[in-house]
PDB file of C-alpha atoms in Angstrom:
ATOM      1  CA  MET T   1     -15.173 -60.099  28.004  1.00  0.00           C
ATOM      2  CA  ARG T   2     -11.477 -59.476  27.668  1.00  0.00           C
ATOM      3  CA  GLU T   3     -11.679 -60.330  23.958  1.00  0.00           C
ATOM      4  CA  VAL T   4     -14.220 -57.542  23.371  1.00  0.00           C
ATOM      5  CA  THR T   5     -11.985 -55.053  25.189  1.00  0.00           C
ATOM      6  CA  ASP T   6      -8.960 -55.960  23.024  1.00  0.00           C
ATOM      7  CA  ARG T   7     -11.078 -55.638  19.900  1.00  0.00           C
ATOM      8  CA  ASP T   8     -12.412 -52.278  21.127  1.00  0.00           C
ATOM      9  CA  ASN T   9      -8.868 -51.073  21.779  1.00  0.00           C
ATOM     10  CA  ARG T  10      -7.801 -52.130  18.275  1.00  0.00           C
ATOM     11  CA  ASN T  11     -10.814 -50.350  16.799  1.00  0.00           C
ATOM     12  CA  ARG T  12     -10.005 -47.210  18.763  1.00  0.00           C
ATOM     13  CA  ALA T  13      -6.385 -47.390  17.651  1.00  0.00           C
ATOM     14  CA  LEU T  14      -7.478 -47.796  14.023  1.00  0.00           C
ATOM     15  CA  LEU T  15      -9.864 -44.892  14.441  1.00  0.00           C
ATOM     16  CA  VAL T  16      -7.070 -42.706  15.869  1.00  0.00           C
ATOM     17  CA  VAL T  17      -4.734 -43.720  13.016  1.00  0.00           C
ATOM     18  CA  GLY T  18      -7.481 -42.954  10.512  1.00  0.00           C
ATOM     19  CA  VAL T  19      -8.065 -39.516  12.015  1.00  0.00           C
ATOM     20  CA  VAL T  20      -4.309 -38.800  12.009  1.00  0.00           C
ATOM     21  CA  VAL T  21      -4.048 -39.871   8.356  1.00  0.00           C
ATOM     22  CA  LEU T  22      -7.051 -37.716   7.487  1.00  0.00           C
ATOM     23  CA  VAL T  23      -5.565 -34.701   9.285  1.00  0.00           C
ATOM     24  CA  LEU T  24      -2.225 -35.206   7.519  1.00  0.00           C
ATOM     25  CA  ALA T  25      -4.005 -35.501   4.186  1.00  0.00           C
ATOM     26  CA  VAL T  26      -5.851 -32.264   4.818  1.00  0.00           C
ATOM     27  CA  VAL T  27      -2.715 -30.445   5.966  1.00  0.00           C
ATOM     28  CA  PHE T  28      -0.517 -31.623   3.129  1.00  0.00           C
ATOM     29  CA  GLY T  29      -3.201 -31.951   0.511  1.00  0.00           C
ATOM     30  CA  VAL T  30      -5.109 -28.698   1.040  1.00  0.00           C
ATOM     31  CA  VAL T  31      -3.121 -26.302   3.231  1.00  0.00           C
ATOM     32  CA  LEU T  32       0.209 -26.604   1.467  1.00  0.00           C
ATOM     33  CA  PRO T  33      -1.172 -25.956  -2.017  1.00  0.00           C
ATOM     34  CA  ASP T  34      -2.988 -22.909  -0.583  1.00  0.00           C
ATOM     35  CA  ARG T  35       0.294 -21.768   0.872  1.00  0.00           C
ATOM     36  CA  ALA T  36       2.035 -22.331  -2.446  1.00  0.00           C
ATOM     37  CA  GLU T  37      -0.709 -20.303  -4.136  1.00  0.00           C
ATOM     38  CA  GLU T  38      -0.277 -17.531  -1.559  1.00  0.00           C
ATOM     39  CA  GLN T  39       3.465 -17.489  -2.225  1.00  0.00           C
ATOM     40  CA  ARG T  40       2.861 -17.363  -5.974  1.00  0.00           C
ATOM     41  CA  GLN T  41       0.413 -14.463  -5.601  1.00  0.00           C
ATOM     42  CA  LEU T  42       2.807 -12.627  -3.295  1.00  0.00           C
ATOM     43  CA  ALA T  43       5.662 -12.990  -5.794  1.00  0.00           C
ATOM     44  CA  GLU T  44       3.355 -11.831  -8.600  1.00  0.00           C
ATOM     45  CA  THR T  45       2.258  -8.803  -6.549  1.00  0.00           C
ATOM     46  CA  HIS T  46       5.846  -7.818  -5.755  1.00  0.00           C
ATOM     47  CA  ALA T  47       6.777  -8.107  -9.430  1.00  0.00           C
ATOM     48  CA  GLN T  48       3.792  -5.930 -10.340  1.00  0.00           C
ATOM     49  CA  ILE T  49       4.805  -3.332  -7.716  1.00  0.00           C
ATOM     50  CA  ARG T  50       8.388  -3.243  -9.042  1.00  0.00           C
ATOM     51  CA  LYS T  51       7.099  -2.869 -12.596  1.00  0.00           C
ATOM     52  CA  GLY T  52       4.754  -0.004 -11.635  1.00  0.00           C
ATOM     53  CA  ILE T  53       7.544   1.829  -9.793  1.00  0.00           C
ATOM     54  CA  GLU T  54       9.924   1.358 -12.732  1.00  0.00           C
ATOM     55  CA  GLN T  55       7.264   2.738 -15.077  1.00  0.00           C
ATOM     56  CA  PHE T  56       6.783   5.739 -12.780  1.00  0.00           C
ATOM     57  CA  ARG T  57      10.517   6.431 -12.662  1.00  0.00           C
ATOM     58  CA  ALA T  58      10.615   6.194 -16.470  1.00  0.00           C
ATOM     59  CA  GLU T  59       7.857   8.851 -16.493  1.00  0.00           C
ATOM     60  CA  GLN T  60       5.357   6.376 -17.957  1.00  0.00           C
ATOM     61  CA  TYR T  61       2.652   7.643 -15.626  1.00  0.00           C
ATOM     62  CA  GLU T  62      -0.344   6.137 -17.409  1.00  0.00           C
ATOM     63  CA  LEU T  63       1.259   2.700 -17.490  1.00  0.00           C
ATOM     64  CA  SER T  64       2.361   3.037 -13.886  1.00  0.00           C
ATOM     65  CA  ALA T  65      -1.133   4.035 -12.745  1.00  0.00           C
ATOM     66  CA  GLU T  66      -2.633   1.122 -14.666  1.00  0.00           C
ATOM     67  CA  THR T  67      -0.109  -1.412 -13.325  1.00  0.00           C
ATOM     68  CA  LEU T  68      -0.383  -0.275  -9.708  1.00  0.00           C
ATOM     69  CA  GLY T  69      -4.135   0.281  -9.937  1.00  0.00           C
ATOM     70  CA  ASN T  70      -4.640  -3.336 -10.989  1.00  0.00           C
ATOM     71  CA  ILE T  71      -3.149  -4.714  -7.783  1.00  0.00           C
ATOM     72  CA  PRO T  72      -6.039  -6.045  -5.659  1.00  0.00           C
ATOM     73  CA  ALA T  73      -6.504  -3.910  -2.541  1.00  0.00           C
ATOM     74  CA  GLU T  74      -6.360  -6.954  -0.256  1.00  0.00           C
ATOM     75  CA  ARG T  75      -2.792  -7.583  -1.434  1.00  0.00           C
ATOM     76  CA  VAL T  76      -1.599  -4.053  -0.659  1.00  0.00           C
ATOM     77  CA  ASP T  77      -0.025  -3.588   2.747  1.00  0.00           C
ATOM     78  CA  ASP T  78       2.888  -1.483   1.606  1.00  0.00           C
ATOM     79  CA  TRP T  79       2.834   2.325   1.391  1.00  0.00           C
ATOM     80  CA  HIS T  80       4.753   2.273  -1.903  1.00  0.00           C
ATOM     81  CA  VAL T  81       1.709   1.191  -3.920  1.00  0.00           C
ATOM     82  CA  PRO T  82      -0.643   4.053  -2.953  1.00  0.00           C
ATOM     83  CA  TYR T  83       2.282   6.513  -2.964  1.00  0.00           C
ATOM     84  CA  TYR T  84       3.396   5.763  -6.517  1.00  0.00           C
ATOM     85  CA  LEU T  85      -0.176   5.327  -7.739  1.00  0.00           C
ATOM     86  CA  GLY T  86      -1.172   8.657  -6.182  1.00  0.00           C
ATOM     87  CA  SER T  87       1.922  10.368  -7.545  1.00  0.00           C
ATOM     88  CA  ALA T  88       1.246   8.996 -11.043  1.00  0.00           C
ATOM     89  CA  LEU T  89      -2.334  10.252 -10.854  1.00  0.00           C
ATOM     90  CA  VAL T  90      -1.117  13.708  -9.804  1.00  0.00           C
ATOM     91  CA  GLN T  91       1.260  13.702 -12.786  1.00  0.00           C
ATOM     92  CA  LEU T  92      -1.744  12.831 -14.968  1.00  0.00           C
ATOM     93  CA  LYS T  93      -3.609  15.812 -13.459  1.00  0.00           C
ATOM     94  CA  ASP T  94      -6.131  13.599 -11.639  1.00  0.00           C
ATOM     95  CA  TYR T  95      -5.471  15.518  -8.441  1.00  0.00           C
ATOM     96  CA  GLU T  96      -8.493  14.390  -6.467  1.00  0.00           C
ATOM     97  CA  ASN T  97      -7.878  10.648  -6.926  1.00  0.00           C
ATOM     98  CA  GLY T  98      -4.152  11.204  -6.565  1.00  0.00           C
ATOM     99  CA  ALA T  99      -4.649  12.944  -3.223  1.00  0.00           C
ATOM    100  CA  ALA T 100      -6.920  10.111  -2.044  1.00  0.00           C
ATOM    101  CA  ARG T 101      -4.256   7.491  -2.850  1.00  0.00           C
ATOM    102  CA  LEU T 102      -1.564   9.622  -1.234  1.00  0.00           C
ATOM    103  CA  GLU T 103      -3.696   9.903   1.914  1.00  0.00           C
ATOM    104  CA  GLU T 104      -3.797   6.079   1.972  1.00  0.00           C
ATOM    105  CA  ALA T 105       0.001   6.008   1.722  1.00  0.00           C
ATOM    106  CA  LEU T 106       0.264   8.539   4.541  1.00  0.00           C
ATOM    107  CA  ALA T 107      -1.920   6.343   6.762  1.00  0.00           C
ATOM    108  CA  LEU T 108       0.578   3.507   6.213  1.00  0.00           C
ATOM    109  CA  ASN T 109       3.676   5.697   6.664  1.00  0.00           C
ATOM    110  CA  PRO T 110       2.783   8.970   8.437  1.00  0.00           C
ATOM    111  CA  GLN T 111       6.307  10.406   8.720  1.00  0.00           C
ATOM    112  CA  ASN T 112       7.387   9.953   5.109  1.00  0.00           C
ATOM    113  CA  GLU T 113       8.670  13.235   3.700  1.00  0.00           C
ATOM    114  CA  ASN T 114       7.970  12.244   0.076  1.00  0.00           C
ATOM    115  CA  ILE T 115       4.331  11.390   0.775  1.00  0.00           C
ATOM    116  CA  LEU T 116       3.800  14.652   2.663  1.00  0.00           C
ATOM    117  CA  PHE T 117       5.430  16.635  -0.136  1.00  0.00           C
ATOM    118  CA  ALA T 118       3.313  14.930  -2.816  1.00  0.00           C
ATOM    119  CA  LEU T 119       0.179  15.683  -0.780  1.00  0.00           C
ATOM    120  CA  GLY T 120       1.255  19.329  -0.550  1.00  0.00           C
ATOM    121  CA  VAL T 121       1.528  19.453  -4.337  1.00  0.00           C
ATOM    122  CA  ALA T 122      -1.793  17.663  -4.883  1.00  0.00           C
ATOM    123  CA  TYR T 123      -3.705  20.011  -2.577  1.00  0.00           C
ATOM    124  CA  PHE T 124      -1.966  23.030  -4.090  1.00  0.00           C
ATOM    125  CA  LYS T 125      -3.189  21.890  -7.505  1.00  0.00           C
ATOM    126  CA  LEU T 126      -6.685  21.416  -6.043  1.00  0.00           C
ATOM    127  CA  GLY T 127      -6.588  25.003  -4.784  1.00  0.00           C
ATOM    128  CA  ASN T 128      -6.545  24.142  -1.097  1.00  0.00           C
ATOM    129  CA  LEU T 129      -3.617  26.356  -0.074  1.00  0.00           C
ATOM    130  CA  GLY T 130      -4.254  25.902   3.651  1.00  0.00           C
ATOM    131  CA  LEU T 131      -3.967  22.133   3.523  1.00  0.00           C
ATOM    132  CA  SER T 132      -1.107  22.350   1.062  1.00  0.00           C
ATOM    133  CA  LYS T 133       0.823  24.633   3.402  1.00  0.00           C
ATOM    134  CA  ALA T 134       0.170  22.298   6.320  1.00  0.00           C
ATOM    135  CA  TYR T 135       1.703  19.373   4.398  1.00  0.00           C
ATOM    136  CA  PHE T 136       4.716  21.433   3.334  1.00  0.00           C
ATOM    137  CA  ALA T 137       5.143  22.593   6.946  1.00  0.00           C
ATOM    138  CA  SER T 138       5.184  18.916   7.985  1.00  0.00           C
ATOM    139  CA  VAL T 139       7.880  18.258   5.388  1.00  0.00           C
ATOM    140  CA  ILE T 140       9.967  21.110   6.799  1.00  0.00           C
ATOM    141  CA  GLU T 141       9.421  19.791  10.337  1.00  0.00           C
ATOM    142  CA  ILE T 142      10.861  16.439   9.285  1.00  0.00           C
ATOM    143  CA  ASN T 143      13.570  17.924   7.070  1.00  0.00           C
ATOM    144  CA  PRO T 144      14.339  21.593   7.796  1.00  0.00           C
ATOM    145  CA  GLY T 145      16.723  21.620   4.825  1.00  0.00           C
ATOM    146  CA  ASN T 146      14.042  20.856   2.231  1.00  0.00           C
ATOM    147  CA  GLU T 147      14.413  23.989   0.109  1.00  0.00           C
ATOM    148  CA  GLU T 148      11.773  22.916  -2.399  1.00  0.00           C
ATOM    149  CA  ALA T 149       9.088  22.787   0.313  1.00  0.00           C
ATOM    150  CA  ARG T 150      10.282  26.147   1.678  1.00  0.00           C
ATOM    151  CA  GLY T 151      10.113  27.669  -1.807  1.00  0.00           C
ATOM    152  CA  LEU T 152       6.567  26.441  -2.333  1.00  0.00           C
ATOM    153  CA  MET T 153       5.565  27.794   1.080  1.00  0.00           C
ATOM    154  CA  ASP T 154       6.969  31.190   0.022  1.00  0.00           C
ATOM    155  CA  ILE T 155       4.985  31.067  -3.235  1.00  0.00           C
ATOM    156  CA  MET T 156       1.794  30.314  -1.318  1.00  0.00           C
ATOM    157  CA  ALA T 157       2.488  33.150   1.137  1.00  0.00           C
ATOM    158  CA  LYS T 158       2.843  35.530  -1.841  1.00  0.00           C
ATOM    159  CA  LEU T 159      -0.424  34.235  -3.307  1.00  0.00           C
ATOM    160  CA  GLU T 160      -2.148  34.823   0.018  1.00  0.00           C
ATOM    161  CA  ARG T 161      -0.802  38.404   0.211  1.00  0.00           C
ATOM    162  CA  GLN T 162      -1.933  39.095  -3.353  1.00  0.00           C
ATOM    163  CA  SER T 163      -5.422  37.776  -2.755  1.00  0.00           C
ATOM    164  CA  GLY T 164      -5.684  39.476   0.637  1.00  0.00           C
ATOM    165  CA  ALA T 165      -7.518  36.471   2.058  1.00  0.00           C
ATOM    166  CA  PRO T 166      -6.358  33.486   4.134  1.00  0.00           C
ATOM    167  CA  ALA T 167      -5.683  30.335   2.132  1.00  0.00           C
ATOM    168  CA  GLU T 168      -8.439  28.197   3.604  1.00  0.00           C
ATOM    169  CA  SER T 169     -10.305  27.124   0.479  1.00  0.00           C
ATOM    170  CA  GLU T 170     -12.567  24.046   0.409  1.00  0.00           C
TER     171      GLU T 170
END
């Protein structure tokens, strides 16, 4: 009887070793390459973001919009991508899509003066003076010294006085 118990213990030990080897094979054979692939994709995404921002700063708005627009949404967790994409679209006079991307950026970074300002411009171009003014007012709240936002608010106030109606379009 004791002989069967020793054999059973050896079999259990071999089974445990086999399971450990299998787990190690899975971890090092499957998980690590996935992690390496994730790292490669992350590096590629960051390079693509840098390229799109550089294109935007070089006033290559079409290229910038194409570069940033080709980044898969599941890889975007940074406000810079929708901000620069939205800003490029506004420069290309695609105000509606630009505003939508800028709204995404604002959701990721709600106190960013540049995003709020760009949204003010986009909605001004869309003819929604009320919303535009609200965004410029938010810019001024964050940075009371922003003369550009103040100037645009003054222009909109003049437009409202000329039209004789409140700026609540759309």
